[in-house]
Coordinates of C-alpha atoms in Angstrom, one line a residue:
Chain A
X562 CA -2.3 8.8 -75.5
X563 CA -3.7 9.9 -72.2
X564 CA -1.5 13.0 -72.0
X565 CA -3.4 14.8 -74.8
X566 CA -6.7 14.6 -72.9
X567 CA -5.2 15.6 -69.6
X568 CA -3.4 18.7 -71.0
X569 CA -6.6 20.0 -72.5
X570 CA -8.7 19.6 -69.3
X571 CA -6.3 20.7 -66.6
X572 CA -6.8 24.0 -65.1
X573 CA -4.8 27.1 -65.8
X574 CA -1.9 27.5 -63.4
X575 CA -3.3 30.5 -61.5
X576 CA -6.6 28.7 -60.9
X577 CA -4.8 25.8 -59.4
X578 CA -2.8 28.0 -57.2
X579 CA -5.8 29.8 -55.8
X580 CA -7.7 26.7 -55.0
X581 CA -4.7 25.0 -53.3
X582 CA -3.5 27.9 -51.2
X583 CA -4.6 28.1 -47.6
X584 CA -7.6 30.4 -47.3
X585 CA -6.4 33.9 -46.2
X586 CA -8.0 35.1 -43.0
X587 CA -8.9 38.5 -44.4
X588 CA -10.2 39.4 -47.8
X589 CA -8.2 42.6 -48.3
X590 CA -9.9 43.6 -51.5
X591 CA -13.3 43.2 -49.9
X592 CA -12.1 45.3 -46.9
X593 CA -11.0 48.1 -49.2
X594 CA -14.2 48.0 -51.2
X595 CA -16.3 48.0 -48.0
X596 CA -14.4 51.0 -46.7
X597 CA -14.9 52.8 -50.0
X598 CA -18.6 52.2 -50.0
X599 CA -19.0 53.3 -46.3
X600 CA -17.1 56.5 -47.2
X601 CA -19.4 57.1 -50.1
X602 CA -22.4 56.6 -47.7
X603 CA -20.9 59.2 -45.3
X604 CA -20.3 61.7 -48.1
X605 CA -23.9 61.3 -49.4
X606 CA -25.5 61.5 -46.0
X607 CA -23.5 64.2 -44.1
X608 CA -22.2 66.6 -46.8
X609 CA -25.2 68.9 -47.1
X610 CA -26.9 69.0 -50.5
X611 CA -26.6 72.2 -52.6
X612 CA -30.3 71.9 -53.3
X613 CA -33.2 69.8 -52.0
X614 CA -32.8 66.3 -53.4
X615 CA -35.1 63.5 -52.5
X616 CA -33.9 59.9 -51.7
X617 CA -30.5 61.2 -50.4
X618 CA -30.8 59.2 -47.2
X619 CA -32.0 56.1 -49.1
X620 CA -28.9 56.4 -51.4
X621 CA -26.7 56.7 -48.3
X622 CA -28.3 53.7 -46.7
X623 CA -27.9 51.6 -49.9
X624 CA -24.2 52.5 -50.1
X625 CA -23.8 51.9 -46.4
X626 CA -25.5 48.5 -46.6
X627 CA -23.3 47.5 -49.5
X628 CA -20.2 48.7 -47.6
X629 CA -21.2 46.9 -44.4
X630 CA -21.9 43.7 -46.4
X631 CA -18.5 43.8 -48.0
X632 CA -16.8 44.4 -44.6
X633 CA -18.6 41.4 -43.2
X634 CA -17.7 39.3 -46.2
X635 CA -14.0 40.3 -46.0
X636 CA -13.9 39.2 -42.4
X637 CA -16.1 36.1 -42.7
X638 CA -13.9 35.2 -45.7
X639 CA -14.1 31.7 -47.2
X640 CA -17.0 30.5 -45.1
X641 CA -19.5 32.4 -47.3
X642 CA -20.7 30.5 -50.3
X643 CA -19.9 32.1 -53.7
X644 CA -17.2 34.4 -52.2
X645 CA -14.6 33.2 -54.7
X646 CA -16.6 34.7 -57.5
X647 CA -16.8 38.0 -55.8
X648 CA -13.0 38.1 -55.1
X649 CA -12.0 39.3 -58.5
X650 CA -14.7 42.0 -58.5
X651 CA -13.0 44.0 -55.6
X652 CA -11.2 46.5 -57.9
X653 CA -14.4 47.2 -59.7
X654 CA -16.3 47.7 -56.4
X655 CA -13.7 50.2 -55.3
X656 CA -13.8 52.1 -58.6
X657 CA -17.6 52.2 -58.6
X658 CA -17.6 53.6 -55.0
X659 CA -15.2 56.3 -56.1
X660 CA -17.2 57.0 -59.2
X661 CA -20.4 57.3 -57.2
X662 CA -18.8 59.6 -54.7
X663 CA -17.3 62.0 -57.2
X664 CA -20.5 62.0 -59.3
X665 CA -22.5 62.8 -56.1
X666 CA -20.0 65.6 -55.2
X667 CA -20.1 67.2 -58.7
X668 CA -23.9 67.2 -58.9
X669 CA -25.8 67.1 -55.6
X670 CA -23.2 68.6 -53.3
X671 CA -21.4 71.3 -55.4
X672 CA -23.8 71.7 -58.3
X673 CA -20.8 72.1 -60.7
X674 CA -22.6 70.5 -63.7
X675 CA -25.4 72.2 -65.4
X676 CA -28.9 71.1 -64.4
X677 CA -31.2 69.5 -65.4
X678 CA -29.0 67.7 -67.9
X679 CA -26.9 66.1 -65.2
X680 CA -28.9 64.3 -62.6
X681 CA -27.4 63.2 -59.3
X682 CA -27.3 59.5 -58.3
X683 CA -30.3 59.8 -56.0
X684 CA -32.4 60.9 -59.0
X685 CA -32.0 57.4 -60.4
X686 CA -33.3 56.0 -57.1
X687 CA -36.2 58.4 -57.2
X688 CA -37.2 57.2 -60.7
X689 CA -36.9 53.5 -59.8
X690 CA -38.9 54.0 -56.5
X691 CA -41.6 56.2 -58.0
X692 CA -41.9 55.1 -61.6
X693 CA -41.0 51.5 -61.4
X694 CA -44.5 50.4 -62.5
X695 CA -44.3 52.3 -65.8
X696 CA -40.7 51.4 -66.4
X697 CA -41.4 47.7 -65.8
X698 CA -44.4 47.8 -68.2
X699 CA -42.1 49.5 -70.8
X700 CA -39.6 46.7 -70.4
X701 CA -42.3 44.1 -70.9
X702 CA -43.7 45.9 -73.9
X703 CA -40.3 46.2 -75.4
X704 CA -39.6 42.5 -74.9
X705 CA -43.0 41.5 -76.3
X706 CA -42.1 43.4 -79.5
X707 CA -38.5 42.3 -79.7
X708 CA -39.0 38.6 -79.0
X709 CA -41.5 37.7 -81.8
X710 CA -39.6 40.0 -84.2
X711 CA -36.2 38.4 -83.4
X712 CA -37.4 34.8 -83.4
X713 CA -39.4 35.1 -86.6
X714 CA -36.4 36.9 -88.3
X715 CA -33.9 34.4 -87.0
X716 CA -36.0 31.4 -88.0
X717 CA -36.7 32.7 -91.5
X718 CA -33.2 34.0 -91.9
X719 CA -31.8 30.6 -90.9
X720 CA -34.1 28.7 -93.2
X721 CA -33.4 30.9 -96.2
X722 CA -29.7 30.9 -95.5
X723 CA -29.6 27.1 -95.5
X724 CA -31.7 27.1 -98.7
X725 CA -29.4 29.6 -100.4
X726 CA -26.3 27.7 -99.4
X727 CA -27.7 24.3 -100.4
X728 CA -30.0 24.7 -103.4
X729 CA -28.7 26.0 -106.7
X730 CA -32.2 27.3 -107.6
X731 CA -32.6 29.1 -104.3
X732 CA -29.2 30.6 -104.7
X733 CA -29.9 31.8 -108.3
X734 CA -33.1 33.6 -107.3
X735 CA -32.2 34.6 -103.7
X736 CA -28.7 35.9 -104.2
X737 CA -29.7 39.1 -106.2
X738 CA -32.6 39.8 -103.9
X739 CA -30.4 39.5 -100.8
X740 CA -27.7 41.5 -102.5
X741 CA -30.1 44.4 -103.2
X742 CA -32.1 44.3 -100.0
X743 CA -29.5 43.2 -97.5
X744 CA -27.4 46.4 -97.2
X745 CA -30.5 48.6 -96.9
X746 CA -31.1 49.5 -93.2
X747 CA -34.3 48.0 -92.0
X748 CA -35.3 51.4 -90.7
X749 CA -35.7 52.6 -94.3
X750 CA -38.8 50.4 -94.5
X751 CA -40.4 52.2 -91.6
X752 CA -42.7 54.5 -93.5
X753 CA -43.9 51.7 -95.8
X754 CA -44.2 49.3 -92.9
X755 CA -46.4 51.6 -90.8
X756 CA -48.5 52.2 -93.9
X757 CA -48.8 48.6 -95.0
X758 CA -49.3 46.8 -91.7
X759 CA -52.6 46.9 -89.8
X760 CA -51.0 47.9 -86.5
X761 CA -47.9 49.7 -85.4
X762 CA -47.0 46.5 -83.4
X763 CA -47.1 44.2 -86.4
X764 CA -45.2 46.8 -88.5
X765 CA -42.5 46.9 -85.8
X766 CA -42.3 43.1 -85.6
X767 CA -41.8 43.1 -89.3
X768 CA -39.0 45.6 -89.1
X769 CA -37.3 43.8 -86.3
X770 CA -37.6 40.5 -88.1
X771 CA -36.1 42.0 -91.2
X772 CA -33.3 43.6 -89.3
X773 CA -32.4 40.4 -87.5
X774 CA -33.2 38.0 -90.3
X775 CA -30.9 39.4 -93.0
X776 CA -27.6 39.0 -91.1
X777 CA -28.7 35.5 -90.0
X778 CA -29.5 34.6 -93.6
X779 CA -26.2 35.9 -95.0
X780 CA -24.0 34.3 -92.4
X781 CA -25.9 31.0 -92.5
X782 CA -25.6 31.0 -96.2
X783 CA -21.8 31.6 -96.1
X784 CA -21.5 29.0 -93.4
X785 CA -23.3 26.4 -95.4
X786 CA -21.5 27.3 -98.6
X787 CA -18.2 27.1 -96.8
X788 CA -18.5 23.6 -95.3
X789 CA -15.4 21.5 -96.1
X790 CA -16.5 19.3 -99.0
X791 CA -14.6 16.3 -97.4
X792 CA -17.3 16.2 -94.8
X793 CA -19.9 15.6 -97.5
X794 CA -17.6 12.9 -99.1
X795 CA -17.3 11.1 -95.8
X796 CA -21.0 11.2 -95.1
X797 CA -21.9 10.1 -98.6
X798 CA -19.6 7.1 -98.5
X799 CA -21.2 6.1 -95.2
X800 CA -24.7 6.1 -96.8
X801 CA -26.0 9.5 -96.0
X802 CA -29.2 10.8 -97.8
X803 CA -29.6 14.4 -99.0
X804 CA -31.6 15.1 -95.9
X805 CA -28.8 13.8 -93.7
X806 CA -26.3 15.9 -95.5
X807 CA -28.3 19.1 -94.9
X808 CA -29.4 18.5 -91.3
X809 CA -26.5 16.5 -89.9
X810 CA -23.6 17.8 -91.9
X811 CA -24.2 21.3 -93.4
X812 CA -26.2 22.8 -90.5
X813 CA -24.0 21.7 -87.6
X814 CA -20.9 22.7 -89.6
X815 CA -22.4 26.1 -90.3
X816 CA -23.5 26.7 -86.7
X817 CA -20.5 28.9 -85.7
X818 CA -21.3 31.2 -88.6
X819 CA -25.0 31.1 -87.7
X820 CA -24.2 32.4 -84.3
X821 CA -22.2 35.3 -85.6
X822 CA -25.3 36.1 -87.7
X823 CA -27.5 35.8 -84.6
X824 CA -25.3 38.2 -82.7
X825 CA -25.4 40.8 -85.5
X826 CA -29.1 40.3 -85.9
X827 CA -29.7 40.8 -82.2
X828 CA -27.7 44.0 -82.2
X829 CA -29.5 45.5 -85.2
X830 CA -32.9 44.4 -83.8
X831 CA -32.1 46.5 -80.7
X832 CA -31.7 49.7 -82.8
X833 CA -34.8 49.0 -84.8
X834 CA -36.7 48.4 -81.6
X835 CA -35.8 51.7 -80.2
X836 CA -36.5 53.6 -83.4
X837 CA -39.8 51.9 -83.9
X838 CA -40.9 52.7 -80.3
X839 CA -39.8 56.3 -80.8
X840 CA -41.6 56.7 -84.1
X841 CA -44.8 54.8 -83.9
X842 CA -45.4 52.4 -81.0
X843 CA -46.7 54.2 -78.0
X844 CA -45.0 52.0 -75.4
X845 CA -41.7 50.4 -74.6
X846 CA -38.4 51.8 -73.5
X847 CA -37.8 53.7 -76.6
X848 CA -41.1 55.5 -76.1
X849 CA -40.2 56.1 -72.4
X850 CA -36.9 57.8 -73.5
X851 CA -38.7 60.0 -75.9
X852 CA -41.4 60.8 -73.4
X853 CA -38.8 61.7 -70.6
X854 CA -36.9 63.9 -73.0
X855 CA -40.1 65.7 -73.9
X856 CA -40.7 66.6 -70.3
X857 CA -37.0 67.4 -69.7
X858 CA -37.1 64.6 -67.1
X859 CA -33.4 63.7 -67.6
X860 CA -33.3 61.6 -64.5
X861 CA -35.9 59.4 -66.0
X862 CA -34.0 59.3 -69.2
X863 CA -30.8 58.1 -67.7
X864 CA -32.6 55.6 -65.5
X865 CA -34.4 54.2 -68.6
X866 CA -31.1 54.1 -70.5
X867 CA -29.6 52.1 -67.7
X868 CA -32.5 49.7 -67.7
X869 CA -32.2 49.4 -71.5
X870 CA -28.5 48.7 -71.2
X871 CA -29.1 46.0 -68.7
X872 CA -31.8 44.4 -70.8
X873 CA -29.7 44.4 -74.0
X874 CA -26.6 43.1 -72.3
X875 CA -28.7 40.5 -70.6
X876 CA -30.1 39.3 -73.9
X877 CA -26.6 39.2 -75.5
X878 CA -25.4 37.2 -72.4
X879 CA -28.3 34.8 -72.8
X880 CA -27.4 34.2 -76.5
X881 CA -23.7 33.7 -75.5
X882 CA -24.8 31.1 -72.9
X883 CA -26.9 29.3 -75.6
X884 CA -24.0 29.3 -78.0
X885 CA -21.5 28.1 -75.4
X886 CA -23.8 25.1 -74.7
X887 CA -24.4 24.3 -78.4
X888 CA -20.9 24.9 -79.6
X889 CA -19.0 23.4 -76.6
X890 CA -17.0 21.3 -79.2
X891 CA -15.3 24.4 -80.5
X892 CA -11.8 25.4 -79.2
X893 CA -11.1 28.8 -78.0
X894 CA -14.5 30.3 -77.8
X895 CA -14.7 34.0 -76.9
X896 CA -16.0 34.5 -73.3
X897 CA -18.6 37.3 -72.8
Chain B
X1065 CA -5.0 -2.8 -80.2
X1066 CA -6.7 -5.7 -81.9
X1067 CA -8.6 -7.2 -79.1
X1068 CA -11.4 -9.7 -78.4
X1069 CA -13.9 -7.2 -79.8
X1070 CA -12.4 -7.7 -83.2
X1071 CA -13.8 -11.2 -83.5
X1072 CA -17.3 -9.9 -83.0
X1073 CA -16.9 -7.0 -85.3
X1074 CA -15.7 -9.0 -88.2
X1075 CA -18.8 -11.2 -88.0
X1076 CA -18.8 -13.4 -91.1
X1077 CA -22.2 -12.2 -92.4
X1078 CA -20.5 -11.0 -95.5
X1079 CA -17.0 -12.0 -94.8
X1080 CA -16.2 -12.3 -98.4
X1081 CA -14.2 -9.4 -99.8
X1082 CA -15.3 -7.5 -102.9
X1083 CA -14.1 -8.2 -106.4
X1084 CA -13.3 -5.2 -108.5
X1085 CA -12.8 -5.0 -112.3
X1086 CA -11.5 -1.8 -113.8
X1087 CA -12.6 -1.9 -117.5
X1088 CA -10.7 0.6 -119.4
X1089 CA -11.3 3.6 -117.1
X1090 CA -10.6 7.0 -118.5
X1091 CA -11.1 10.1 -116.4
X1092 CA -10.5 13.8 -117.0
X1093 CA -10.9 17.0 -115.0
X1094 CA -13.0 19.7 -116.6
X1095 CA -10.7 22.7 -116.7
X1096 CA -11.7 26.0 -118.1
X1097 CA -10.4 25.7 -121.6
X1098 CA -10.0 21.9 -122.1
X1099 CA -10.2 18.7 -120.2
X1100 CA -7.2 17.6 -118.3
X1101 CA -6.8 13.8 -118.6
X1102 CA -5.8 12.1 -115.3
X1103 CA -6.5 8.4 -115.8
X1104 CA -5.9 6.6 -119.1
X1105 CA -7.1 3.1 -120.0
X1106 CA -6.9 1.8 -116.4
X1107 CA -7.5 -2.0 -116.7
X1108 CA -6.9 -4.5 -113.9
X1109 CA -8.8 -6.8 -111.6
X1110 CA -8.8 -7.2 -107.8
X1111 CA -9.7 -10.6 -106.4
X1112 CA -11.8 -10.8 -103.3
X1113 CA -9.7 -10.4 -100.2
X1114 CA -6.7 -9.0 -101.9
X1115 CA -4.6 -6.2 -100.5
X1116 CA -3.6 -4.0 -103.4
X1117 CA -1.3 -1.0 -103.0
X1118 CA -1.4 1.7 -105.7
X1119 CA 2.0 3.3 -106.1
X1120 CA 2.9 6.2 -108.3
X1121 CA 4.4 9.7 -108.5
X1122 CA 2.7 12.4 -106.6
X1123 CA -0.4 13.9 -108.3
X1124 CA -0.6 11.2 -110.9
X1125 CA -4.3 10.4 -110.3
X1126 CA -4.2 7.6 -107.8
X1127 CA -6.5 9.4 -105.4
X1128 CA -8.9 10.2 -108.2
X1129 CA -9.1 6.5 -109.0
X1130 CA -10.1 5.9 -105.4
X1131 CA -12.8 8.5 -105.6
X1132 CA -14.2 6.7 -108.6
X1133 CA -14.2 3.3 -106.8
X1134 CA -15.9 5.0 -103.8
X1135 CA -18.6 6.2 -106.2
X1136 CA -18.1 9.8 -105.3
X1137 CA -17.6 10.6 -109.0
X1138 CA -18.5 8.7 -112.2
X1139 CA -15.6 8.0 -114.5
X1140 CA -15.6 10.0 -117.8
X1141 CA -15.3 6.8 -119.7
X1142 CA -15.2 3.1 -119.0
X1143 CA -16.6 1.2 -116.0
X1144 CA -15.7 -0.1 -112.6
X1145 CA -17.5 -3.3 -111.6
X1146 CA -18.0 -4.5 -108.0
X1147 CA -18.7 -8.2 -108.0
X1148 CA -19.7 -7.8 -111.7
X1149 CA -22.1 -4.9 -111.2
X1150 CA -21.2 -1.4 -112.3
X1151 CA -20.5 1.1 -109.5
X1152 CA -23.0 4.0 -109.7
X1153 CA -22.7 5.8 -106.4
X1154 CA -21.3 5.7 -102.9
X1155 CA -22.3 2.7 -100.7
X1156 CA -21.3 1.9 -97.1
X1157 CA -19.9 -1.5 -98.3
X1158 CA -17.1 0.6 -99.8
X1159 CA -15.7 2.9 -97.2
X1160 CA -12.8 5.3 -97.5
X1161 CA -10.2 6.4 -94.9
X1162 CA -8.6 9.6 -96.2
X1163 CA -5.3 11.1 -95.4
X1164 CA -7.0 13.6 -93.1
X1165 CA -9.1 12.0 -90.5
X1166 CA -11.9 14.6 -91.2
X1167 CA -13.7 13.8 -88.1
X1168 CA -16.8 15.9 -87.5
X1169 CA -15.6 18.4 -84.9
X1170 CA -19.1 18.9 -83.4
X1171 CA -19.5 15.2 -82.7
X1172 CA -17.9 13.2 -79.9
X1173 CA -15.6 10.3 -80.8
X1174 CA -18.4 7.8 -80.4
X1175 CA -20.9 9.9 -82.4
X1176 CA -18.3 10.1 -85.2
X1177 CA -18.0 6.3 -85.2
X1178 CA -21.8 6.1 -85.2
X1179 CA -22.0 8.3 -88.3
X1180 CA -22.5 5.4 -90.8
X1181 CA -25.1 3.5 -88.8
X1182 CA -26.9 6.8 -88.1
X1183 CA -27.0 7.8 -91.8
X1184 CA -28.3 4.3 -92.7
X1185 CA -30.9 4.4 -89.9
X1186 CA -29.3 1.5 -88.0
X1187 CA -28.3 3.4 -84.9
X1188 CA -30.5 1.4 -82.5
X1189 CA -29.5 -2.1 -83.7
X1190 CA -25.8 -1.2 -84.1
X1191 CA -25.2 0.1 -80.6
X1192 CA -22.8 -2.6 -79.4
X1193 CA -21.2 -2.7 -82.8
X1194 CA -20.2 0.9 -82.4
X1195 CA -18.7 0.2 -79.0
X1196 CA -16.9 -2.8 -80.5
X1197 CA -15.4 -0.7 -83.3
X1198 CA -14.1 1.8 -80.7
X1199 CA -12.6 -1.0 -78.7
X1200 CA -11.0 -2.4 -81.8
X1201 CA -9.0 0.7 -82.3
X1202 CA -8.2 0.9 -78.6
X1203 CA -10.2 4.1 -77.9
X1204 CA -13.1 3.0 -75.7
X1205 CA -11.9 5.4 -73.0
X1206 CA -12.3 8.3 -75.4
X1207 CA -15.9 7.8 -76.5
X1208 CA -17.0 11.1 -75.1
X1209 CA -13.9 13.2 -76.1
X1210 CA -14.2 15.7 -78.9
X1211 CA -11.9 15.4 -82.0
X1212 CA -9.8 18.5 -81.1
X1213 CA -8.7 16.7 -77.9
X1214 CA -7.1 13.8 -79.9
X1215 CA -3.6 13.4 -81.3
X1216 CA -3.2 12.8 -85.0
X1217 CA -2.8 9.0 -84.6
X1218 CA -5.8 8.8 -82.3
X1219 CA -7.9 10.8 -84.8
X1220 CA -6.9 8.5 -87.6
X1221 CA -7.9 5.4 -85.5
X1222 CA -11.3 7.0 -85.0
X1223 CA -11.6 7.5 -88.7
X1224 CA -10.7 3.8 -89.1
X1225 CA -13.3 2.7 -86.6
X1226 CA -15.9 4.9 -88.4
X1227 CA -15.1 3.0 -91.5
X1228 CA -15.0 -0.5 -90.0
X1229 CA -18.2 -0.2 -88.1
X1230 CA -20.1 -0.5 -91.4
X1231 CA -18.7 -4.0 -92.0
X1232 CA -17.2 -3.0 -95.3
X1233 CA -16.4 -5.5 -98.1
X1234 CA -13.9 -3.0 -99.6
X1235 CA -11.7 -0.8 -97.5
X1236 CA -10.3 2.2 -99.4
X1237 CA -7.2 3.7 -97.8
X1238 CA -6.1 7.0 -99.3
X1239 CA -2.7 7.6 -97.8
X1240 CA -4.2 7.1 -94.4
X1241 CA -0.9 7.1 -92.5
X1242 CA 0.7 9.9 -94.6
X1243 CA 0.5 12.6 -91.9
X1244 CA 1.4 10.5 -88.9
X1245 CA 4.8 10.4 -87.2
X1246 CA 7.0 7.5 -88.3
X1247 CA 6.6 5.5 -85.1
X1248 CA 2.8 5.7 -85.1
X1249 CA 2.9 4.9 -88.8
X1250 CA 4.9 1.7 -88.4
X1251 CA 2.7 0.4 -85.6
X1252 CA -0.5 1.2 -87.5
X1253 CA 0.8 -0.5 -90.6
X1254 CA 1.1 -3.7 -88.6
X1255 CA -2.4 -3.2 -87.0
X1256 CA -4.0 -2.6 -90.4
X1257 CA -2.5 -5.8 -91.8
X1258 CA -3.8 -7.8 -88.8
X1259 CA -7.2 -6.3 -89.3
X1260 CA -7.3 -7.1 -93.0
X1261 CA -6.2 -10.6 -92.3
X1262 CA -8.8 -11.4 -89.8
X1263 CA -11.7 -9.6 -91.5
X1264 CA -11.3 -10.8 -95.1
X1265 CA -12.3 -7.5 -96.8
X1266 CA -10.6 -6.4 -100.0
X1267 CA -8.2 -3.4 -99.5
X1268 CA -7.1 -0.7 -101.8
X1269 CA -4.2 1.4 -100.5
X1270 CA -2.9 4.5 -102.1
X1271 CA 0.6 5.3 -100.8
X1272 CA 3.8 7.2 -101.6
X1273 CA 5.7 5.0 -99.4
X1274 CA 7.3 2.0 -101.1
X1275 CA 8.2 0.3 -97.8
X1276 CA 4.6 0.6 -96.7
X1277 CA 3.4 -1.0 -99.9
X1278 CA 5.9 -3.8 -99.6
X1279 CA 5.2 -4.4 -95.9
X1280 CA 1.4 -4.5 -96.2
X1281 CA 0.2 -5.4 -99.7
X1282 CA -0.2 -8.7 -101.6
X1283 CA 0.2 -6.8 -104.8
X1284 CA 1.6 -3.5 -105.9
X1285 CA 0.3 -1.7 -109.0
X1286 CA 2.7 1.0 -110.2
X1287 CA 1.2 4.0 -112.1
X1288 CA 3.0 6.3 -114.6
X1289 CA 3.0 10.1 -114.4
X1290 CA -0.2 11.9 -115.1
X1291 CA -2.3 10.8 -117.0
X1292 CA -1.9 7.7 -115.0
X1293 CA -1.5 4.4 -116.8
X1294 CA -0.8 1.0 -115.2
X1295 CA 3.0 0.6 -115.6
X1296 CA 3.5 -2.6 -113.7
X1297 CA 1.6 -5.1 -111.7
X1298 CA 3.8 -6.9 -109.2
X1299 CA 2.6 -9.6 -106.8
X1300 CA 4.4 -9.7 -103.4
X1301 CA 4.4 -13.3 -102.6
X1302 CA 5.8 -13.1 -99.0
X1303 CA 4.2 -14.5 -95.9
X1304 CA 2.9 -12.4 -93.1
X1305 CA 4.0 -11.1 -90.6
X1306 CA 6.7 -9.5 -92.9
X1307 CA 10.0 -8.1 -91.9
X1308 CA 11.3 -4.9 -93.3
X1309 CA 14.8 -6.4 -93.7
X1310 CA 13.6 -9.4 -95.8
X1311 CA 16.1 -9.6 -98.6
X1312 CA 13.3 -10.5 -101.1
X1313 CA 11.5 -7.3 -100.1
X1314 CA 14.7 -5.2 -100.4
X1315 CA 15.1 -6.6 -103.9
X1316 CA 11.5 -5.7 -104.8
X1317 CA 12.1 -2.3 -103.4
X1318 CA 15.0 -1.7 -105.8
X1319 CA 12.8 -2.9 -108.6
X1320 CA 10.0 -0.5 -107.7
X1321 CA 12.4 2.5 -107.4
X1322 CA 13.6 1.6 -110.8
X1323 CA 10.1 1.7 -112.2
X1324 CA 9.5 5.1 -110.6
X1325 CA 12.7 6.4 -112.2
X1326 CA 14.6 6.7 -108.9
X1327 CA 17.0 3.8 -109.0
X1328 CA 20.1 5.9 -109.0
X1329 CA 19.1 7.5 -105.6
X1330 CA 19.6 4.2 -103.8

């Protein structure tokens, strides 16, 4: 009896091995990464630039500081807290140092790639140092547009999905509508939305809500409709009311589907956000991209793209964390 | 498995088992072109506290009969009475244990057992009762485990605890041991009999296993091929605990095989 529980909770063999082995004196991966980053710093600082590029020294210092830190960590070894999590990152750290070095050589040092389309790494630093205020404001404006749109869309999508899956009348009236409207890209509503809503902000919230709500509605619906009918039989024989059947049987059983819908909705809300900011809203990261391109400020564009990537990835990670908490009962969850 | 907790769980507030009367029950499935009859003129009574095994060829409609008793579906024709009143819907006094444990995978073992009290709004007052039910099936240590961490036998015990926590007057068992390995099955047969003896509820058991029926039940009802009719109603007047080698049971077994048209295979 006990064996079943033990086998599911024991660690994978490699995890066991790494925690039981005696701590190595030197973290070799960290040593290699440190050397790679120090080398990158030397290349950036002492190989003369082809042209005058600001923030070259700052870039070199940053790379040098990272390299020095890694060297220290590789020697200090296990005494540092959290070092175990860094351990597996060593190959990535080496690769990133090599990538930065070759990028630097091809752009700032040899000028082999056409300017201004290819900005050197220090151009990113320049943007972040000199334009951080505007970039930061754009991130906040984007989030203030995305959050209400996504939450309204997810809530309405979830509620209508449950209704469609549960009630025959809602299914009868809702199914044709969803079938007609669902496949239409939310962006197609953009001209009408900007005409029909009082402000470009509210129009964009509507579009984002539509884009995120429809996949949530469809997946919630299919989740509720696909619940094993034996669950309902069990609950009914135990005295469950209709309300209990919806809230405590149908909804939790459909949750894995709902989360698939939420991920799809989040992804399409990103694209609607960017388009809406480029087309009508005069703020946000989408607008920043458009603006940078208009001024041929490609450094700003890449820097904003990186910020946007970090923001979107962060939001997806957040949703994964929420799912992992809520659906901890599921076996074999995908790790993000 | 049956421990001190059992005595508290089968508190005699309604220790009396349920009486059932099947009054000419007919049932048919609505297929596309025409109805498919599954039950025909089912007519028998079950006295309070009896343990009745329903035996019959696979797919003959025994499980359908249990669904009707559970109140999950109304019969096409005829009536089933519980203590003289017609059954109109499901009720926690008639609980079912299915062949699949069908535990809710998003609930811990304890929360699965708590399902009935929670659905009836009795969660607060039934707290110790839920723990007692878990102790009764020997799974107190697994209260916080999730169903996917359990073996088949453990999951079926949880399903049993989930049924018993409601203090049923009728326990409906739809091949509850059918998917278990033979060792677990034999030990759980004994446990179920002990439970039934000390609790006093009426039990209906659908099974394919003649030995199981003979080992556990006070009466075996044999059904014909679909549409199912009552073919024979055989009391098993042997004392408990029974022994599988009991010559009287061996004789009954031959008789039952004969009724099911399988006499020449033994």
